[in-house]
Amino acid sequence: MAGIDERGAFSRRGLLKAAVTGVTILSAAALLEACGAAPARESGTSGSGGSAAAGTDTGKEIELLRVALPGSLSNLYPGQESGILNYYVAGICMEGLVGVDTSGAIVPALASKVERTSPTTYVYTIRDDAKFHDGSPVTADDILHSIEMARDAKASPSTASYWANLDKATKSGANEITLTSKTADEAFGWIPSNVDALWVAPKTAWEKAKNQLGTAQSPLVGSGPYKVTEFAPDSHVELTRVDTWHGPRPKVAKIRFEFIADDNTRLLAWQANKADMSLNVPLAQARQWEAAPGTRVVYAADRSYAGLTFNVTAKPFDDVHVRKAVAHAINRDAIVQKILRGRGQVATALSTPEQFGGLWTPEQATKELAAIPQYAYDLEQAKKELAQSSVPNGFTVSLSYPNTGPHLGTAALAFAADLKKIGITLDVKELPIEQWLAELNTFPPLSFMWYFNTTGDPAELASWFLGEGNPAKYANDGIAATMAKSGAESDPARRAALLVEAQSAQAADLAYLPLWWGQSAIALSSAVGVRDYTSYTLLANWPDHLYAAK
């Protein structure tokens, strides 16, 4: 998301690609008294990332995979409802011109070949064996119409503005499409993917749906390995493998996603063997999940960012001393260790370490990003900053968090406890995610940002936060120029250096305070194995990585 447009809609990242995930809230007292060490691993738990194999692949099919989702979906089309779970479901039903593999690299999808003939020109050769679920061939006209729908604010309100840099899309051959961007932008290649902003459906399906594609009345239809065969909003969705898919045949015949928003209910369902896979296991319950018979909990960095946004045009946050006072009063290390149970890391930048794949390992990226100026936890320094500010006697401010991220609320209670010591009263309130998103549209003085990167672009979040229309109402001509250079820079090393330079300059002004980069956890039964599990796996054709185990 790179800003909010004049219609009040998020103009880059839609609904923040917010995960509907839960972490049981601790009391403030329990939080402050908790031990800072990460919990010991339970037996049967897989490590962070890497292989999550369960026994030996039997070679047999999985007739029905039951997946517990930690929330409900009312529309499956990410253009309408762009939560991260919508991406997981839609991605195995609908394709873009390109997709992503488990390493985070762009790979062919409906396009068998992509050629960048100039800094602003991309030529896509459409594969001749692509078919929609009804058996009809995928044509260039279908794809061009889907692009038009993806750009249409009524059909795709959550992602339409992702296409702002598209100059034109043309049929340049019988089986060829050319996309031309207005300016050279290294991130543009991700836009026509189903992990970013393109999900291709037949032109007739779009016309029949009348801007309601993805509802129970107008289910998703695409060219992917699965089709929607049943959808009851706020209850479940069922997808069945098709024979029209041009790729390898997945071992899973049918997938049923059950929407179970309550953490305790989902745990009980798991313990009663009513699911084979569960996404986003709440970290506060991880030991209980790990202790369940025949269960493996697998962790991986999910490339999520959590941080505070200061509206630098709103009092009292128009005063940098106020922003610095808040920054010094937040114990980020304690949050990671006590609230996230060590499953995450302190964020030093807007870009996450895993976004620099192909250039740096996550460990190398962490070291490089640590060079960005930081604000250490120091209550005495916080008091000094506040004393120099326009509100030396303190003030009261509200901070909201979505009900889908209760760990954000737990963190906010910790902030409140320390801020109270320097004279700042933080009024923490939980909001339904829809209300929280609406509130962000009003540019509150202080807000939480919880964002999930889906592409492998290291500038995905920074391009929004440091661009026009950003949520902090922050403007810096020098940073804007640096970000423009980074967008046009094709050399990964030079581009990374420019991104670090821009984020370092922002840190001095402190419009944003990065808090943590998160991890997600999935639970697998002993009957199911998964290969090559990374933070990208669930955005790729993930059923192809599952197998029946013995």
Coordinates of C-alpha atoms in Angstrom, one line a residue:
M1 CA 0.0 0.0 0.0
A2 CA 1.6 3.3 -1.1
G3 CA -0.9 5.8 0.2
I4 CA -4.5 6.7 0.3
D5 CA -6.1 8.2 -2.8
E6 CA -8.7 10.9 -3.1
R7 CA -11.6 8.3 -2.9
G8 CA -10.4 7.3 0.5
A9 CA -9.4 3.9 -0.6
F10 CA -6.0 2.5 0.2
S11 CA -3.9 3.2 -2.9
R12 CA -1.3 0.5 -2.8
R13 CA -1.6 -2.3 -0.3
G14 CA -5.4 -2.6 -0.1
L15 CA -6.4 -4.1 3.2
L16 CA -2.8 -4.2 4.4
K17 CA -2.7 -7.9 3.4
A18 CA -3.6 -8.3 7.1
A19 CA -3.5 -11.8 8.5
V20 CA -6.5 -13.0 10.4
T21 CA -4.3 -14.5 13.1
G22 CA -4.4 -14.6 16.8
V23 CA -2.2 -14.6 19.8
T24 CA -3.9 -15.0 23.2
I25 CA -3.7 -11.7 25.1
L26 CA -1.8 -11.8 28.4
S27 CA -2.7 -9.5 31.3
A28 CA -0.5 -6.4 31.6
A29 CA 0.8 -7.7 34.9
A30 CA 1.7 -11.1 33.5
L31 CA 3.4 -9.4 30.5
L32 CA 5.6 -7.2 32.7
E33 CA 6.5 -10.1 35.0
A34 CA 7.2 -12.6 32.2
C35 CA 10.6 -14.1 31.7
G36 CA 12.4 -12.7 28.7
A37 CA 13.8 -15.9 27.4
A38 CA 12.3 -17.7 24.4
P39 CA 10.4 -20.9 25.3
A40 CA 12.0 -24.3 25.0
R41 CA 11.0 -26.3 22.0
E42 CA 8.5 -29.1 22.5
S43 CA 9.1 -32.5 21.1
G44 CA 7.7 -33.0 17.6
T45 CA 8.2 -29.4 16.7
S46 CA 9.9 -28.5 13.4
G47 CA 12.5 -25.8 13.2
S48 CA 12.1 -22.3 11.7
G49 CA 11.6 -22.6 8.0
G50 CA 13.3 -25.3 5.9
S51 CA 12.0 -28.8 5.5
A52 CA 8.9 -29.9 7.4
A53 CA 8.8 -33.4 6.1
A54 CA 6.7 -35.9 8.1
G55 CA 8.0 -39.4 7.6
T56 CA 8.1 -40.9 4.1
D57 CA 6.1 -39.9 1.1
T58 CA 3.7 -42.8 0.5
G59 CA 3.0 -41.7 -3.0
K60 CA -0.7 -41.9 -2.2
E61 CA -3.2 -39.1 -2.8
I62 CA -4.7 -37.1 0.0
E63 CA -8.4 -37.4 -0.7
L64 CA -9.5 -34.6 1.6
L65 CA -7.3 -32.0 3.3
R66 CA -9.0 -30.2 6.2
V67 CA -7.5 -26.8 6.8
A68 CA -8.4 -24.7 9.9
L69 CA -8.3 -21.0 9.1
P70 CA -8.0 -18.5 12.0
G71 CA -10.7 -16.2 10.7
S72 CA -13.5 -15.9 8.2
L73 CA -13.7 -14.7 4.6
S74 CA -16.7 -13.0 3.1
N75 CA -15.2 -12.6 -0.4
L76 CA -12.5 -14.8 -1.9
Y77 CA -11.3 -12.4 -4.5
P78 CA -8.3 -10.4 -3.2
G79 CA -9.2 -7.4 -5.3
Q80 CA -12.3 -7.1 -3.1
E81 CA -10.9 -8.4 0.2
S82 CA -7.2 -8.5 0.3
G83 CA -6.4 -10.2 3.6
I84 CA -3.5 -12.6 3.4
L85 CA -5.8 -15.6 3.8
N86 CA -7.7 -14.5 0.7
Y87 CA -4.4 -14.7 -1.2
Y88 CA -3.8 -18.3 0.1
V89 CA -7.2 -19.4 -1.2
A90 CA -7.4 -17.4 -4.5
G91 CA -3.8 -18.3 -5.4
I92 CA -4.6 -22.0 -6.1
C93 CA -7.7 -21.1 -8.1
M94 CA -6.6 -18.2 -10.2
E95 CA -3.4 -17.3 -11.9
G96 CA -1.6 -14.1 -13.0
L97 CA 0.7 -13.7 -15.9
V98 CA 3.5 -14.7 -13.4
G99 CA 3.7 -16.2 -10.0
V100 CA 6.2 -16.8 -7.2
D101 CA 8.2 -19.9 -6.1
T102 CA 9.2 -20.9 -2.6
S103 CA 12.4 -18.9 -2.9
G104 CA 10.5 -15.7 -3.6
A105 CA 11.5 -15.6 -7.3
I106 CA 9.1 -14.6 -10.1
V107 CA 8.2 -17.6 -12.2
P108 CA 6.1 -18.1 -15.3
A109 CA 2.3 -18.8 -14.8
L110 CA -0.1 -17.9 -17.6
A111 CA 2.9 -16.5 -19.4
S112 CA 5.4 -19.1 -20.5
K113 CA 8.0 -16.4 -21.1
V114 CA 8.6 -12.8 -20.0
E115 CA 10.9 -10.5 -21.9
R116 CA 11.7 -7.0 -20.6
T117 CA 12.6 -5.2 -23.8
S118 CA 13.2 -1.8 -22.3
P119 CA 13.1 -0.4 -18.7
T120 CA 9.4 0.2 -19.1
T121 CA 8.3 -2.5 -21.5
Y122 CA 7.4 -6.1 -20.6
V123 CA 6.4 -8.7 -23.2
Y124 CA 4.5 -11.8 -22.1
T125 CA 4.1 -14.9 -24.3
I126 CA 0.8 -16.6 -23.3
R127 CA 1.1 -20.4 -22.9
D128 CA -1.0 -22.3 -25.4
D129 CA -2.1 -25.0 -23.0
A130 CA -3.7 -22.8 -20.4
K131 CA -7.4 -23.5 -19.8
F132 CA -10.1 -22.2 -17.5
H133 CA -11.9 -24.6 -15.3
D134 CA -14.7 -25.0 -17.8
G135 CA -12.2 -26.2 -20.4
S136 CA -12.2 -23.0 -22.5
P137 CA -8.7 -21.7 -23.5
V138 CA -7.2 -18.7 -21.7
T139 CA -6.9 -16.0 -24.3
A140 CA -5.0 -12.7 -24.5
D141 CA -8.4 -11.0 -24.5
D142 CA -9.4 -12.6 -21.3
I143 CA -6.2 -11.5 -19.6
L144 CA -6.5 -7.9 -20.9
H145 CA -10.0 -7.8 -19.6
S146 CA -8.9 -9.1 -16.2
I147 CA -6.2 -6.4 -16.1
E148 CA -9.0 -3.8 -16.8
M149 CA -11.0 -5.3 -13.9
A150 CA -7.9 -5.3 -11.7
R151 CA -7.5 -1.5 -12.5
D152 CA -11.2 -0.8 -11.9
A153 CA -11.8 0.7 -8.4
K154 CA -15.3 -0.8 -8.3
A155 CA -14.3 -4.3 -9.4
S156 CA -11.1 -4.3 -7.4
P157 CA -11.2 -1.6 -4.8
S158 CA -8.5 -3.1 -2.6
T159 CA -5.9 -3.5 -5.4
A160 CA -6.8 -1.2 -8.3
S161 CA -4.3 1.5 -7.4
Y162 CA -1.4 -1.1 -7.5
W163 CA -1.7 -0.5 -11.3
A164 CA -1.1 3.3 -11.1
N165 CA 2.2 3.0 -13.0
L166 CA 0.7 1.1 -15.9
D167 CA 0.7 3.3 -19.1
K168 CA -1.0 0.7 -21.4
A169 CA -1.7 -2.9 -21.8
T170 CA -2.0 -4.2 -25.4
K171 CA -2.4 -7.3 -27.4
S172 CA 0.9 -7.3 -29.4
G173 CA 0.4 -10.7 -31.0
A174 CA -2.0 -13.6 -31.2
N175 CA -0.5 -15.1 -28.0
E176 CA 1.3 -12.1 -26.7
I177 CA 0.6 -9.2 -24.3
T178 CA 2.8 -6.1 -23.8
L179 CA 2.6 -4.0 -20.6
T180 CA 4.2 -0.6 -20.6
S181 CA 4.8 1.3 -17.4
K182 CA 4.9 5.1 -17.1
T183 CA 8.2 5.1 -15.4
A184 CA 11.0 2.6 -15.0
D185 CA 10.2 0.7 -11.8
E186 CA 11.8 -2.6 -10.6
A187 CA 8.7 -3.4 -8.6
F188 CA 6.5 -3.3 -11.7
G189 CA 7.3 -6.9 -12.7
W190 CA 5.4 -8.2 -9.6
I191 CA 2.1 -6.4 -10.4
P192 CA 0.7 -8.9 -12.9
S193 CA 1.2 -11.8 -10.5
N194 CA -1.4 -13.5 -8.3
V195 CA 0.7 -12.6 -5.2
D196 CA 0.2 -8.9 -6.0
A197 CA -2.5 -7.6 -8.2
L198 CA -3.7 -9.8 -11.0
W199 CA -6.1 -12.8 -10.9
V200 CA -7.3 -13.9 -14.4
A201 CA -10.9 -15.0 -15.0
P202 CA -12.8 -15.4 -18.2
K203 CA -14.3 -12.2 -19.6
T204 CA -17.7 -13.8 -19.4
A205 CA -17.3 -14.5 -15.7
W206 CA -16.4 -10.8 -15.0
E207 CA -19.4 -9.7 -16.9
K208 CA -21.7 -12.1 -15.2
A209 CA -20.4 -11.3 -11.7
K210 CA -21.0 -7.5 -12.1
N211 CA -18.2 -6.5 -9.8
Q212 CA -19.1 -9.2 -7.3
L213 CA -16.6 -11.9 -8.3
G214 CA -15.6 -14.0 -5.3
T215 CA -18.9 -14.0 -3.5
A216 CA -21.0 -17.1 -2.8
Q217 CA -23.3 -16.0 -5.7
S218 CA -20.3 -15.4 -8.1
P219 CA -17.6 -17.8 -7.0
L220 CA -14.0 -17.5 -8.2
V221 CA -13.2 -19.1 -11.5
G222 CA -9.8 -19.2 -13.1
S223 CA -7.1 -21.5 -14.6
G224 CA -5.4 -22.8 -11.5
P225 CA -5.2 -26.4 -10.2
Y226 CA -8.4 -26.0 -8.0
K227 CA -11.9 -24.7 -8.5
V228 CA -14.3 -23.5 -5.9
T229 CA -17.1 -26.0 -5.4
E230 CA -18.7 -24.7 -2.3
F231 CA -18.5 -21.4 -0.4
A232 CA -20.4 -20.4 2.7
P233 CA -19.1 -17.0 3.9
D234 CA -18.0 -16.9 7.5
S235 CA -18.3 -20.8 7.6
H236 CA -16.1 -22.6 5.0
V237 CA -14.9 -22.9 1.4
E238 CA -14.2 -26.1 -0.5
L239 CA -12.0 -26.4 -3.5
T240 CA -11.7 -29.4 -5.8
R241 CA -8.7 -30.4 -8.0
V242 CA -9.4 -30.0 -11.8
D243 CA -8.1 -31.8 -14.8
T244 CA -7.6 -28.6 -16.8
W245 CA -4.5 -27.4 -15.0
H246 CA -1.5 -27.2 -17.2
G247 CA 1.0 -27.8 -14.3
P248 CA 1.9 -30.9 -12.2
R249 CA -1.1 -32.7 -10.7
P250 CA -1.2 -32.0 -6.9
K251 CA -1.5 -35.0 -4.6
V252 CA -4.5 -33.4 -2.8
A253 CA -7.8 -34.1 -4.4
K254 CA -10.0 -31.8 -2.3
I255 CA -9.3 -29.0 0.2
R256 CA -11.9 -27.8 2.8
F257 CA -11.1 -24.6 4.7
E258 CA -13.0 -24.2 7.9
F259 CA -13.2 -20.7 9.3
I260 CA -12.6 -20.9 13.0
A261 CA -11.8 -17.4 14.4
D262 CA -11.7 -18.3 18.1
D263 CA -8.3 -19.6 19.2
N264 CA -9.6 -22.0 21.8
T265 CA -12.2 -23.4 19.5
R266 CA -9.6 -24.1 16.9
L267 CA -7.3 -25.8 19.3
L268 CA -10.1 -28.0 20.6
A269 CA -11.0 -28.9 17.0
W270 CA -7.4 -29.8 16.3
Q271 CA -7.2 -31.9 19.5
A272 CA -10.4 -33.7 18.4
N273 CA -8.7 -34.6 15.0
K274 CA -11.0 -32.4 13.0
A275 CA -8.3 -30.8 10.9
D276 CA -5.1 -31.9 9.1
M277 CA -3.5 -28.5 8.8
S278 CA -3.9 -25.2 10.7
L279 CA -2.6 -21.9 9.6
N280 CA -1.3 -19.2 11.9
V281 CA -1.1 -21.1 15.2
P282 CA -1.3 -18.5 18.0
L283 CA 2.1 -18.1 19.5
A284 CA 0.8 -17.9 23.1
Q285 CA -0.8 -21.4 22.6
A286 CA 2.2 -22.9 20.7
R287 CA 3.1 -25.3 23.5
Q288 CA -0.4 -26.7 23.7
W289 CA -0.4 -27.2 19.9
E290 CA 3.1 -28.8 20.0
A291 CA 1.9 -31.2 22.7
A292 CA -1.1 -32.5 20.8
P293 CA -0.5 -36.1 19.6
G294 CA 0.8 -36.5 16.1
T295 CA 1.4 -32.8 15.6
R296 CA 4.3 -30.8 14.2
V297 CA 4.3 -27.0 14.5
V298 CA 6.5 -25.4 11.8
Y299 CA 7.7 -21.8 12.0
A300 CA 8.9 -19.5 9.3
A301 CA 9.5 -15.8 9.0
D302 CA 6.3 -14.4 7.4
R303 CA 7.9 -11.1 6.2
S304 CA 5.4 -9.2 8.3
Y305 CA 6.1 -5.7 9.7
A306 CA 4.6 -4.3 12.8
G307 CA 5.3 -0.7 13.8
L308 CA 3.9 2.6 14.9
T309 CA 3.0 5.4 12.5
F310 CA 3.2 9.0 13.7
N311 CA 1.0 11.5 11.8
V312 CA 3.7 14.2 11.6
T313 CA 1.1 16.9 10.8
A314 CA -1.1 16.2 13.9
K315 CA -0.3 17.6 17.3
P316 CA 1.6 16.6 19.4
F317 CA 3.4 14.3 16.9
D318 CA 4.3 17.2 14.7
D319 CA 7.1 17.7 17.3
V320 CA 10.0 15.3 16.7
H321 CA 10.9 15.4 20.5
V322 CA 7.5 13.8 21.2
R323 CA 8.1 11.1 18.6
K324 CA 11.6 10.4 20.1
A325 CA 10.1 10.3 23.6
V326 CA 7.7 7.6 22.5
A327 CA 10.4 5.7 20.7
H328 CA 12.7 5.6 23.7
A329 CA 9.9 4.4 25.9
I330 CA 9.2 1.2 24.0
N331 CA 11.1 -1.9 24.8
R332 CA 11.1 -3.8 21.5
D333 CA 13.4 -6.6 22.8
A334 CA 10.9 -7.4 25.5
I335 CA 8.0 -7.5 23.1
V336 CA 9.8 -10.0 20.9
Q337 CA 10.8 -12.2 23.7
K338 CA 7.8 -12.0 26.0
I339 CA 4.8 -11.4 23.6
L340 CA 6.1 -13.2 20.5
R341 CA 7.7 -15.9 22.6
G342 CA 10.9 -15.3 20.7
R343 CA 9.2 -16.0 17.4
G344 CA 10.2 -12.9 15.5
Q345 CA 12.9 -10.3 15.7
V346 CA 13.2 -6.6 16.5
A347 CA 12.6 -4.6 13.4
T348 CA 15.2 -2.0 12.5
A349 CA 13.7 -1.0 9.1
L350 CA 10.6 -1.0 7.0
S351 CA 12.0 -3.7 4.6
T352 CA 12.2 -7.2 6.1
P353 CA 15.4 -9.2 5.8
E354 CA 13.7 -11.9 3.7
Q355 CA 12.8 -9.3 1.1
F356 CA 16.5 -9.2 -0.1
G357 CA 16.6 -12.8 -1.4
G358 CA 19.1 -13.2 -4.2
L359 CA 21.4 -10.5 -2.8
W360 CA 21.7 -11.2 0.9
T361 CA 20.7 -14.0 3.2
P362 CA 18.3 -13.0 6.0
E363 CA 21.2 -12.9 8.4
Q364 CA 23.2 -10.7 6.1
A365 CA 20.2 -8.4 5.5
T366 CA 19.6 -8.2 9.3
K367 CA 23.2 -6.9 9.7
E368 CA 22.9 -4.4 6.8
L369 CA 19.5 -3.1 8.1
A370 CA 20.9 -2.7 11.6
A371 CA 23.0 0.1 10.3
I372 CA 19.9 2.3 10.2
P373 CA 19.8 4.6 13.2
Q374 CA 17.8 3.1 16.1
Y375 CA 16.1 4.4 19.3
A376 CA 17.2 2.3 22.3
Y377 CA 14.8 1.6 25.2
D378 CA 15.8 4.3 27.7
L379 CA 13.1 5.9 29.9
E380 CA 15.5 8.6 31.2
Q381 CA 16.2 9.6 27.6
A382 CA 12.5 9.5 26.9
K383 CA 11.8 11.9 29.8
K384 CA 14.5 14.3 28.5
E385 CA 12.9 14.3 25.0
L386 CA 9.5 14.9 26.4
A387 CA 10.8 17.8 28.6
Q388 CA 12.1 19.5 25.4
S389 CA 8.8 19.1 23.6
S390 CA 5.7 21.2 23.2
V391 CA 4.0 19.0 25.8
P392 CA 6.5 18.6 28.6
N393 CA 3.8 17.7 31.1
G394 CA 2.6 14.8 28.9
F395 CA -0.6 14.1 27.0
T396 CA -3.3 11.5 26.2
V397 CA -3.5 9.7 22.9
S398 CA -5.5 6.7 21.5
L399 CA -4.0 3.6 19.9
S400 CA -6.2 1.1 18.1
Y401 CA -5.5 -2.4 17.0
P402 CA -7.5 -4.9 15.0
N403 CA -9.3 -7.8 16.7
T404 CA -7.5 -10.1 14.3
G405 CA -4.2 -9.3 15.9
P406 CA -4.7 -9.5 19.7
H407 CA -0.9 -9.6 20.2
L408 CA -0.8 -6.1 18.9
G409 CA -3.1 -5.2 21.8
T410 CA -0.8 -7.0 24.3
A411 CA 2.1 -5.0 22.9
A412 CA 0.1 -1.8 23.2
L413 CA -0.6 -2.5 26.9
A414 CA 3.1 -2.9 27.4
F415 CA 3.7 0.5 25.7
A416 CA 1.0 2.1 27.9
A417 CA 2.7 0.8 31.1
D418 CA 6.1 2.4 30.1
L419 CA 4.6 5.6 28.6
K420 CA 2.7 6.2 31.8
K421 CA 6.1 6.4 33.6
I422 CA 7.1 9.4 31.5
G423 CA 3.7 11.2 31.7
I424 CA 2.0 9.9 28.5
T425 CA -1.4 8.2 28.8
L426 CA -2.1 5.7 26.0
D427 CA -5.7 4.7 25.6
V428 CA -5.6 1.3 24.0
K429 CA -8.7 0.0 22.2
E430 CA -9.6 -3.0 20.1
L431 CA -11.6 -2.6 16.9
P432 CA -13.1 -5.0 14.4
I433 CA -10.6 -5.1 11.5
E434 CA -13.0 -3.3 9.2
Q435 CA -13.3 -0.4 11.6
W436 CA -9.6 -0.4 12.2
L437 CA -8.9 -0.1 8.5
A438 CA -11.5 2.7 8.2
E439 CA -9.8 4.5 11.1
L440 CA -6.4 4.3 9.3
N441 CA -8.1 6.1 6.4
T442 CA -8.6 9.1 8.7
F443 CA -4.9 9.5 9.4
P444 CA -5.0 9.3 13.2
P445 CA -2.2 11.0 15.2
L446 CA -0.8 7.6 16.3
S447 CA -1.6 4.3 14.7
F448 CA -0.4 0.7 14.5
M449 CA 0.7 -0.7 11.2
W450 CA 0.5 -4.5 10.6
Y451 CA 1.6 -5.4 7.1
F452 CA 2.4 -8.6 5.3
N453 CA 4.6 -8.5 2.3
T454 CA 3.6 -10.9 -0.5
T455 CA 6.2 -10.1 -3.2
G456 CA 9.9 -10.4 -3.1
D457 CA 10.4 -6.7 -3.6
P458 CA 12.5 -5.2 -0.8
A459 CA 10.8 -1.8 -1.5
E460 CA 7.3 -3.1 -1.2
L461 CA 6.5 -1.4 2.1
A462 CA 9.1 1.4 1.9
S463 CA 7.7 2.6 -1.5
W464 CA 4.4 3.3 0.2
F465 CA 5.7 4.7 3.6
L466 CA 8.1 7.0 1.9
G467 CA 6.0 7.8 -1.1
E468 CA 3.2 10.2 -1.9
G469 CA 0.1 9.9 0.2
N470 CA 1.8 7.9 2.9
P471 CA 0.0 7.3 6.3
A472 CA 2.3 9.5 8.3
K473 CA 1.7 12.5 5.9
Y474 CA 5.5 12.6 5.8
A475 CA 7.3 14.6 3.1
N476 CA 11.0 14.7 2.5
D477 CA 12.2 15.7 -1.0
G478 CA 15.6 14.1 -0.5
I479 CA 14.1 10.8 0.4
A480 CA 11.6 11.0 -2.4
A481 CA 14.5 11.5 -4.9
T482 CA 16.4 8.5 -3.4
M483 CA 13.3 6.3 -3.6
A484 CA 12.8 7.4 -7.2
K485 CA 16.4 6.3 -8.0
S486 CA 15.9 3.0 -6.2
G487 CA 12.8 2.3 -8.3
A488 CA 14.7 2.8 -11.5
E489 CA 17.9 1.0 -10.4
S490 CA 18.2 -2.5 -11.9
D491 CA 21.3 -3.5 -10.0
P492 CA 20.2 -5.3 -6.8
A493 CA 23.2 -4.2 -4.7
R494 CA 22.9 -0.5 -5.7
R495 CA 19.1 -0.6 -5.2
A496 CA 19.5 -2.1 -1.7
A497 CA 22.0 0.6 -0.8
L498 CA 19.5 3.3 -1.9
L499 CA 16.7 1.7 0.1
V500 CA 18.9 1.6 3.2
E501 CA 19.9 5.2 2.6
A502 CA 16.3 6.4 2.3
Q503 CA 15.3 4.5 5.4
S504 CA 18.3 5.8 7.4
A505 CA 17.2 9.4 6.5
Q506 CA 13.7 8.7 7.6
A507 CA 14.9 7.3 10.9
A508 CA 16.3 10.8 11.8
D509 CA 12.8 12.3 11.3
L510 CA 11.1 9.3 12.9
A511 CA 7.8 9.3 11.1
Y512 CA 7.7 5.5 11.6
L513 CA 8.9 3.4 14.4
P514 CA 9.5 -0.2 13.3
L515 CA 8.8 -2.7 16.2
W516 CA 9.1 -6.2 15.0
W517 CA 9.3 -8.6 12.0
G518 CA 7.1 -11.6 12.6
Q519 CA 7.0 -15.3 12.2
S520 CA 4.0 -17.5 11.5
A521 CA 3.4 -21.0 12.6
I522 CA 1.4 -23.8 10.9
A523 CA 0.4 -27.1 12.4
L524 CA 0.5 -30.3 10.5
S525 CA -0.8 -33.7 11.4
S526 CA 1.5 -36.7 11.2
A527 CA -0.4 -37.9 8.1
V528 CA 0.7 -34.8 6.1
G529 CA 4.1 -33.7 5.0
V530 CA 5.2 -30.5 3.3
R531 CA 8.4 -29.9 1.3
D532 CA 10.3 -26.6 1.0
Y533 CA 8.3 -24.7 3.5
T534 CA 9.3 -21.0 3.5
S535 CA 7.5 -17.7 3.9
Y536 CA 6.5 -17.9 0.2
T537 CA 5.2 -21.5 0.1
L538 CA 1.6 -20.6 0.9
L539 CA 1.7 -17.9 -1.9
A540 CA 2.9 -20.4 -4.4
N541 CA 1.0 -23.5 -5.6
W542 CA 1.2 -24.8 -2.1
P543 CA -0.8 -28.1 -2.4
D544 CA 1.9 -29.3 -4.8
H545 CA 4.3 -29.3 -1.8
L546 CA 2.1 -31.5 0.3
Y547 CA 2.1 -35.3 0.4
A548 CA 0.6 -38.2 2.3
A549 CA 3.1 -39.5 4.9
K550 CA 3.5 -42.7 6.8

